[in-house]
Coordinates of C-alpha atoms and ligand atoms in Angstrom, one line a residue:
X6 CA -12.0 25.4 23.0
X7 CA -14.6 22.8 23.8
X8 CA -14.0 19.0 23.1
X9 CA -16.6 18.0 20.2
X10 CA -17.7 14.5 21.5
X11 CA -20.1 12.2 20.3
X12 CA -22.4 10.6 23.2
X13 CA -24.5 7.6 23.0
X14 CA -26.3 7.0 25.7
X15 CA -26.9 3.3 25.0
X16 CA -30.7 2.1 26.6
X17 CA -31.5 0.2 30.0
X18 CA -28.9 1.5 32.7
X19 CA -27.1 3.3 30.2
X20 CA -28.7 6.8 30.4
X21 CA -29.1 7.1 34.1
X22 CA -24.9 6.5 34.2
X23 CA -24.6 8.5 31.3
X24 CA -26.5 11.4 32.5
X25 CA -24.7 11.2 35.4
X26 CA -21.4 10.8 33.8
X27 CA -22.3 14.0 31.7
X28 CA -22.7 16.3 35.0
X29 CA -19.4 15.5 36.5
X30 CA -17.3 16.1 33.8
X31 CA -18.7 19.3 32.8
X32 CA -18.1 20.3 36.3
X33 CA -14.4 19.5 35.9
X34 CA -14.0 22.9 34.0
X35 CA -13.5 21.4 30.4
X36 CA -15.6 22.4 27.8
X37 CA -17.7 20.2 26.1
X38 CA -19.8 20.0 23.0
X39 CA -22.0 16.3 22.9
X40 CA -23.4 14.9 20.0
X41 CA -25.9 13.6 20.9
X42 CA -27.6 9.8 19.6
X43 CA -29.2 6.7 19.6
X44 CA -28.6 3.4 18.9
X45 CA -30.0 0.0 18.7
X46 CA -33.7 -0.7 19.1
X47 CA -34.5 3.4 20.3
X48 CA -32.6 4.5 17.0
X49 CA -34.6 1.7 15.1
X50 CA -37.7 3.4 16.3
X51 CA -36.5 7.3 15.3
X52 CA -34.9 6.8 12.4
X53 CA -35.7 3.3 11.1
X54 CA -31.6 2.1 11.3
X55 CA -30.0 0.6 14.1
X56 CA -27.4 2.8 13.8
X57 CA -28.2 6.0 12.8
X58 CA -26.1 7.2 9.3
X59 CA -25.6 10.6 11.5
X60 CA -23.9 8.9 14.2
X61 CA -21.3 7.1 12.3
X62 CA -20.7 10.6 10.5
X63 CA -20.8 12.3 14.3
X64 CA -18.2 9.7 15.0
X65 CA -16.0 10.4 11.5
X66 CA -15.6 14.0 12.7
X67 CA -14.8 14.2 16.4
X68 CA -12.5 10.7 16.5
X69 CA -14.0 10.7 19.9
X70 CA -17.5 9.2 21.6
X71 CA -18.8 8.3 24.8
X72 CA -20.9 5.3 25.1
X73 CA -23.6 3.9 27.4
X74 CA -24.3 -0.2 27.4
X75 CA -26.8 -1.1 24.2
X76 CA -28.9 -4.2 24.2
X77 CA -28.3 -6.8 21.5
X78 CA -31.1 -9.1 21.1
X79 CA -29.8 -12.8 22.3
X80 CA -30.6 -15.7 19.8
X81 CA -31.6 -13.3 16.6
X82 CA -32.5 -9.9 15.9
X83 CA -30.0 -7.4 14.9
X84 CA -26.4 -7.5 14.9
X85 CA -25.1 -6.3 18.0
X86 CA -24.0 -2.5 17.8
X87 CA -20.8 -2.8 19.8
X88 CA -19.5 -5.0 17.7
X89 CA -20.6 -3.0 14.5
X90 CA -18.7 0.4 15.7
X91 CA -15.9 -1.5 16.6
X92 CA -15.5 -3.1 13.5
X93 CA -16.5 -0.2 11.2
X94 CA -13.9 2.2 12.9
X95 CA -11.0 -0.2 13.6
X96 CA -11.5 -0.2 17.0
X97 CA -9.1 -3.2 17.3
X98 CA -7.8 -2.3 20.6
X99 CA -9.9 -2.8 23.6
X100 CA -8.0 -1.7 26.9
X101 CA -9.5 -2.7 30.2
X102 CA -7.6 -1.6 33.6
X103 CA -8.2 -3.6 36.3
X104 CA -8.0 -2.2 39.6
X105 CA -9.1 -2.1 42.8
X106 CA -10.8 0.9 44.6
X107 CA -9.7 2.2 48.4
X108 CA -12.4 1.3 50.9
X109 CA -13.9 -1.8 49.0
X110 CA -13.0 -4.8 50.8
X111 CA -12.5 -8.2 48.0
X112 CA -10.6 -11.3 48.1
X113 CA -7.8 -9.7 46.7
X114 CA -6.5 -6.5 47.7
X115 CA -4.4 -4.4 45.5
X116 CA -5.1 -6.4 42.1
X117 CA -3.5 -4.5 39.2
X118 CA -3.9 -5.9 35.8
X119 CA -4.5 -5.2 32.2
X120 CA -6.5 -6.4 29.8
X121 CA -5.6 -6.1 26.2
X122 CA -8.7 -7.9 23.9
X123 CA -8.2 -8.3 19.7
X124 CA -11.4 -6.3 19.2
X125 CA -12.5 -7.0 15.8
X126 CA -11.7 -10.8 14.6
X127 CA -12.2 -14.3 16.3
X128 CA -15.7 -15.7 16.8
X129 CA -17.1 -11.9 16.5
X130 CA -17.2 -11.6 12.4
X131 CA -20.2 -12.7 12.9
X132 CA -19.5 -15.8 10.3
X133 CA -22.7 -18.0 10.8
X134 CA -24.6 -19.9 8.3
X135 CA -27.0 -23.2 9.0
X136 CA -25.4 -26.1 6.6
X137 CA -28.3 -28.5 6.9
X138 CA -30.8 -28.1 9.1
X139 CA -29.6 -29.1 13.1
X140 CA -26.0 -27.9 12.1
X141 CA -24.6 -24.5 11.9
X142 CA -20.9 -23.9 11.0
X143 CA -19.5 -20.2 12.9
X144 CA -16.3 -19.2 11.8
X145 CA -13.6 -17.7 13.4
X146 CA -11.2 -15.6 11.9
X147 CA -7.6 -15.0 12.8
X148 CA -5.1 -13.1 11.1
X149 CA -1.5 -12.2 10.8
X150 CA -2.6 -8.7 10.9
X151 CA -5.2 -8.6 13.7
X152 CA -2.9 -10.7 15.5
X153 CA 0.5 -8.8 15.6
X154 CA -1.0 -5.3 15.7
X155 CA -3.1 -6.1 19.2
X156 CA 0.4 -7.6 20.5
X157 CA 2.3 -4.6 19.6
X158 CA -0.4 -2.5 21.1
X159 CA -0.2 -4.5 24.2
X160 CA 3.6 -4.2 24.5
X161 CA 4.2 -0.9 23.3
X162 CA 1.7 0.0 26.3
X163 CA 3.4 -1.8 28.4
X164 CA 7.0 -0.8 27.6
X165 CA 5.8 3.1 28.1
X166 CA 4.0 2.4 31.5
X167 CA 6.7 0.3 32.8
X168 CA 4.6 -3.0 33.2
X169 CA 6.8 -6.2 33.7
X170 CA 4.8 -9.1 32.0
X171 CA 2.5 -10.1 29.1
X172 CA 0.6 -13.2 29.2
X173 CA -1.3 -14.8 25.8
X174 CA -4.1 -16.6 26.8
X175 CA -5.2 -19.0 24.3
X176 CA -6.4 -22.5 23.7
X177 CA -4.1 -23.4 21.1
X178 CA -4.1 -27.0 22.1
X179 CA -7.4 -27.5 20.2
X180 CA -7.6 -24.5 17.9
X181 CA -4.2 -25.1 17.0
X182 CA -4.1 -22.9 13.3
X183 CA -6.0 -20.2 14.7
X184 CA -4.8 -19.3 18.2
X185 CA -1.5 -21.1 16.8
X186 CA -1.2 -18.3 14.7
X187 CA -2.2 -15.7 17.5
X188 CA 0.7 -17.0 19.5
X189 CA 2.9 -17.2 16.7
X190 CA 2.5 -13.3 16.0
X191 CA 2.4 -12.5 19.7
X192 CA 6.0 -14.4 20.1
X193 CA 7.4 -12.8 17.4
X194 CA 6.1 -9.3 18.6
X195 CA 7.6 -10.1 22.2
X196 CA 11.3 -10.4 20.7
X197 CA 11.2 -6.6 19.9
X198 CA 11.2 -6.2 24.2
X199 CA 13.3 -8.7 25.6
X200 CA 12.6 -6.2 29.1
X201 CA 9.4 -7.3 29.1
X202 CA 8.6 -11.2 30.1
X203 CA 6.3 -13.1 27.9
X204 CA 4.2 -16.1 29.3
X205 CA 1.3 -18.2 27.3
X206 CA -1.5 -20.0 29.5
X207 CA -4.3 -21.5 28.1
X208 CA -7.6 -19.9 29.0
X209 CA -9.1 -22.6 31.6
X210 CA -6.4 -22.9 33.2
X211 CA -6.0 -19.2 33.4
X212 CA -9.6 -18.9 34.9
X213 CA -8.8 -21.0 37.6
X214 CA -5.2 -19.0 37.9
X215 CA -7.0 -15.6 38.3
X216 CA -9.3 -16.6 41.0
X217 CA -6.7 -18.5 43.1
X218 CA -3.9 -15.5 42.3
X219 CA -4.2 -12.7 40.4
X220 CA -1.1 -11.1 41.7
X221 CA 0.7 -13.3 39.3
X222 CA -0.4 -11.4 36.0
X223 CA 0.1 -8.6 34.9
X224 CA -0.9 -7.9 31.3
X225 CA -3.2 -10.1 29.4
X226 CA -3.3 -10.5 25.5
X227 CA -6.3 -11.8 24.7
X228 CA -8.3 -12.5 21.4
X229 CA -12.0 -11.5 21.1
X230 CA -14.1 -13.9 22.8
X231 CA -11.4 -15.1 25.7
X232 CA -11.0 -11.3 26.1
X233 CA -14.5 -10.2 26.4
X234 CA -15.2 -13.5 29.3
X235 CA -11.7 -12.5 30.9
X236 CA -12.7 -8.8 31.4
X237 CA -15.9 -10.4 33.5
X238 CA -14.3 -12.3 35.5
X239 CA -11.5 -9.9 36.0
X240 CA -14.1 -7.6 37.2
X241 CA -15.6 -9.3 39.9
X242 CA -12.1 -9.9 41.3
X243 CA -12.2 -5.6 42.5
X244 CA -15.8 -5.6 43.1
X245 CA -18.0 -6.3 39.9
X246 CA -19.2 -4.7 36.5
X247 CA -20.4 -1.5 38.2
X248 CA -16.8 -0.4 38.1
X249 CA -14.5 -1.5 35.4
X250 CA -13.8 1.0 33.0
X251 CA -13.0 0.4 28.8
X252 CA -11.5 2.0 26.1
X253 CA -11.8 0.6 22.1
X254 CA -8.7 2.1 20.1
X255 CA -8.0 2.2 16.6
X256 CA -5.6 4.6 15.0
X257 CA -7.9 6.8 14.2
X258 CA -11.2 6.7 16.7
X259 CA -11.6 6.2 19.7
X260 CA -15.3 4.8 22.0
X261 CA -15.2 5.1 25.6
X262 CA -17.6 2.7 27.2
X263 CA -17.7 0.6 30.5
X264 CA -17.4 -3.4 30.3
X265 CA -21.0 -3.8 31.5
X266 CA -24.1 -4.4 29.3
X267 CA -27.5 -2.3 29.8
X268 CA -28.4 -4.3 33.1
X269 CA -32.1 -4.6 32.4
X270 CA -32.9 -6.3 35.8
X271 CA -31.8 -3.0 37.4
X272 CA -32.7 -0.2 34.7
X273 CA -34.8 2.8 35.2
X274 CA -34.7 2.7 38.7
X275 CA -31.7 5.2 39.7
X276 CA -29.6 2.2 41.6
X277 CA -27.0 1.5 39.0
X278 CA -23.5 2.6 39.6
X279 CA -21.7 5.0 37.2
X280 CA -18.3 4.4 38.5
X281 CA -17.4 2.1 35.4
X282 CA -18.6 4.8 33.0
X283 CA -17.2 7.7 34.8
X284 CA -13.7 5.6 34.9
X285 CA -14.1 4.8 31.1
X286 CA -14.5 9.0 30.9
X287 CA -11.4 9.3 32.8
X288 CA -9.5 6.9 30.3
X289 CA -11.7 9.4 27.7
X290 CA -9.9 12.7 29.6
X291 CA -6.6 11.2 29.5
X292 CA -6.9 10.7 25.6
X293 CA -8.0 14.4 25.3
X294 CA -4.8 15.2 27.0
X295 CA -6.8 16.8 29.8
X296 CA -5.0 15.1 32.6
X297 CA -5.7 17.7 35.4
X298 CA -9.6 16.8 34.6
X299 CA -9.3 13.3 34.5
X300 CA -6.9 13.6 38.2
X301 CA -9.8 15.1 39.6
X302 CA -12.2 13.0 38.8
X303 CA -10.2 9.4 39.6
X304 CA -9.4 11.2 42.8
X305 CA -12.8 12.1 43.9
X306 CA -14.2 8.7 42.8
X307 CA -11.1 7.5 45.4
X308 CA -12.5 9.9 48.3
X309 CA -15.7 9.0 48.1
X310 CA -14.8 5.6 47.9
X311 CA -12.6 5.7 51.2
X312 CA -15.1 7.6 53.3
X313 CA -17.9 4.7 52.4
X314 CA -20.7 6.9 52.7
X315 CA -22.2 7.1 49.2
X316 CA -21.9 3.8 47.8
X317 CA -24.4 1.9 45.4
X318 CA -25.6 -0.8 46.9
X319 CA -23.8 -3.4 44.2
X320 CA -20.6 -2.8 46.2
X321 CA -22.3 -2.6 49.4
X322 CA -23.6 0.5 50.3
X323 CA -27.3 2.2 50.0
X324 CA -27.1 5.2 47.9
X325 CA -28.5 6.1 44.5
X326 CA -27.4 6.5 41.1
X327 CA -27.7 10.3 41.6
X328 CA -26.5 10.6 44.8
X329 CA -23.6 8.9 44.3
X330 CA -22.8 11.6 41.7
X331 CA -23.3 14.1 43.9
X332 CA -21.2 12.6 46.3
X333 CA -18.5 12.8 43.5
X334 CA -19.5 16.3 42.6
X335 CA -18.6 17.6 46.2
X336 CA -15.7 15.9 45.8
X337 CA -14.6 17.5 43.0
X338 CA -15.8 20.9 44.3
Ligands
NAI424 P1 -24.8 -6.8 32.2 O1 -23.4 -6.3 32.3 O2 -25.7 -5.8 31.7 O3 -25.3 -7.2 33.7 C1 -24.7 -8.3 34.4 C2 -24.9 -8.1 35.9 O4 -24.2 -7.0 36.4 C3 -26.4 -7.8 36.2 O5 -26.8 -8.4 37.4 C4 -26.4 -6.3 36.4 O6 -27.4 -5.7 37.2 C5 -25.0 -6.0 37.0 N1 -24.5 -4.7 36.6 C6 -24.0 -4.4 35.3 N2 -23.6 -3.1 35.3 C7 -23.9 -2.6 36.5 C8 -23.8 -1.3 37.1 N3 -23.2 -0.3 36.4 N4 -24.2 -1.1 38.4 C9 -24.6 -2.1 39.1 N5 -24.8 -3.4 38.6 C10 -24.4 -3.6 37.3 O7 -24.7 -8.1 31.4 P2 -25.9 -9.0 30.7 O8 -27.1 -9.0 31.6 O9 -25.3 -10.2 30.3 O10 -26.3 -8.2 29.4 C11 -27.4 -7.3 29.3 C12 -27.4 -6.7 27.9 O11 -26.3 -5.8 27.7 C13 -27.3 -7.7 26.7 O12 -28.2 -7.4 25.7 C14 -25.9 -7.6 26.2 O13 -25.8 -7.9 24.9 C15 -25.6 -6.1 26.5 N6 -24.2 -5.8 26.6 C16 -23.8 -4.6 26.0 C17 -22.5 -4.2 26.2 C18 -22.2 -2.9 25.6 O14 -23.0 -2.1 25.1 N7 -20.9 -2.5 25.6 C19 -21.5 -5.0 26.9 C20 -22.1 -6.2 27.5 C21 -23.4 -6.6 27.3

């Protein structure tokens, strides 16, 4: 039976990756049924909504969607359409493996860490209003709720998977009620697995910690905004954004989408790598509970990545967009 899924392809780099994306896992041998649509400014265009009442309804019935980078306007303009999915289907989860590749040389070899980002609260409620004119209050919002489901999510994954250590990262020095109560509900949360150590940084300092020694972490509980710098920085510890892969969770739905944004200074030009999408389409496999698919994909992304001959140029080699896909369509044979 195929897998109904619903596929945005997101604009700037996100439907050269996608497309790309697309090919290799129908050759994997699992069937496939996209929905297909568009979002942001393109769907403004088509259907005169930003998000298109057809997607959301696409996304009610198949729990499951693939998702290229959309641009959100900076400064104005429309409400960003991450942000909006994530919120309207619960997404509070937002799982973000970070690992290293064979064959790409970094600073750090062998870097092995999860992020686990609060996905629908903090500063992204999208709480602004202008008081008088020249001051604007935003509001961040923190609950009891938001806070101790994300921990439990964090340590229930890391209790199954066998991983040693949670950190909160926080600033609870200055936003002492809000990431107070963060910590508060993460502590409490951390009792329940006494096998797995729990640590609190504060976010600077943690910055400065994962650049000097990321072997030192293991899991990182995050809220929103830390989460969604974090997962940057985290990335261009293994070799940059063209690689790390993403997942947003909620109990019900799931969206499968890399950590990077729609790359305008690159778009359209078949350069941009697909390895972060095609690993966030792996994370997408493994939630099917098609795990011989997504083993054949992670290890032809591996192959081709040892052999060095068909890299994108972000991580140092020449190829294209395509042709790195054909590299990992060989691969896969
Ligand atoms: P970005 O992630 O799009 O790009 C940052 C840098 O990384 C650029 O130099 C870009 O060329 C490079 N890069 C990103 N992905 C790459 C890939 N697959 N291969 C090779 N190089 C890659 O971040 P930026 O420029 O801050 O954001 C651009 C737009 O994307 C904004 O409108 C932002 O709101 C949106 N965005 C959307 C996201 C989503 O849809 N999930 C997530 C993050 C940003």
């Amino acid at each position: 039976m195929a897998h109904k899924v619903t596929l945005v392809p997101g604009d700037g780099i996100g439907p050269e990756v996608t497309q790309q994306v697309v090919r290799i896992l129908e050759a994997t041998g699992v069937k496939f049924e996209w929905e297909r649509y568009a979002a942001g400014a393109e769907a403004f265009e088509i259907y005169g909504e930003y998000i298109p009442t057809a997607l959301y309804e696409s996304i009610e019935r198949n729990k499951v969607a693939l998702k290229g980078p959309v641009t959100t306007p900076v400064g104005g303009g429309f409400k960003s359409i991450n942000v909006t999915l994530r919120k309207k289907f619960d997404l509070f989860a937002n799982f973000r493996p970070i690992k290293n590749l064979p064959g790409l040389a970094t600073h750090w070899p062998g870097v092995d860490l999860i992020i686990v980002r609060e996905n629908t609260e903090g500063e992204y409620v999208g709480l602004e209003h202008e008081v008088v004119p020249g001051v604007v209050e935003s509001i961040k919002v923190i609950t009891e709720k938001g806070s101790t489901r994300i921990a439990k999510f964090a340590f229930d994954y890391a209790r199954k998977h066998g991983r040693k250590k949670i950190h909160s990262i926080h600033k609870a020095n200055i936003m002492k009620m809000s990431d107070g109560l963060f910590l508060r509900c993460a502590r409490q949360v951390s009792e329940k697995f006494p096998e797995i150590f729990y640590g609190e940084h504060i976010i600077d300092n943690t910055c400065m910690q994962l650049v000097m020694n990321p072997y030192q972490y293991d899991t990182l509980l995050l809220e929103n905004l830390y989460g969604d710098i974090v997962s940057d920085l985290c990335a261009g510890l293994v070799g940059g954004l063209g690689l790390v892969p993403g997942a947003n969770l909620g109990h019900e739905c799931a969206i499968f989408e890399a950590v990077h944004g729609s790359a305008p200074d690159i778009a359209g030009k078949d350069i941009a790598n697909p390895t972060a999408l095609l690993q966030s389409a792996v994370l997408m496999l493994l939630h099917l509970d098609e795990t011989a698919a997504a083993g054949k994909v992670q290890a032809a992304i591996e192959k081709v990545y040892s052999e060095r001959k068909t890299l994108t140029r972000d991580v140092g080699g020449s190829a294209g967009t395509t042709q790195f896909a054909d590299a990992i369509l060989a691969a896969i044979g």
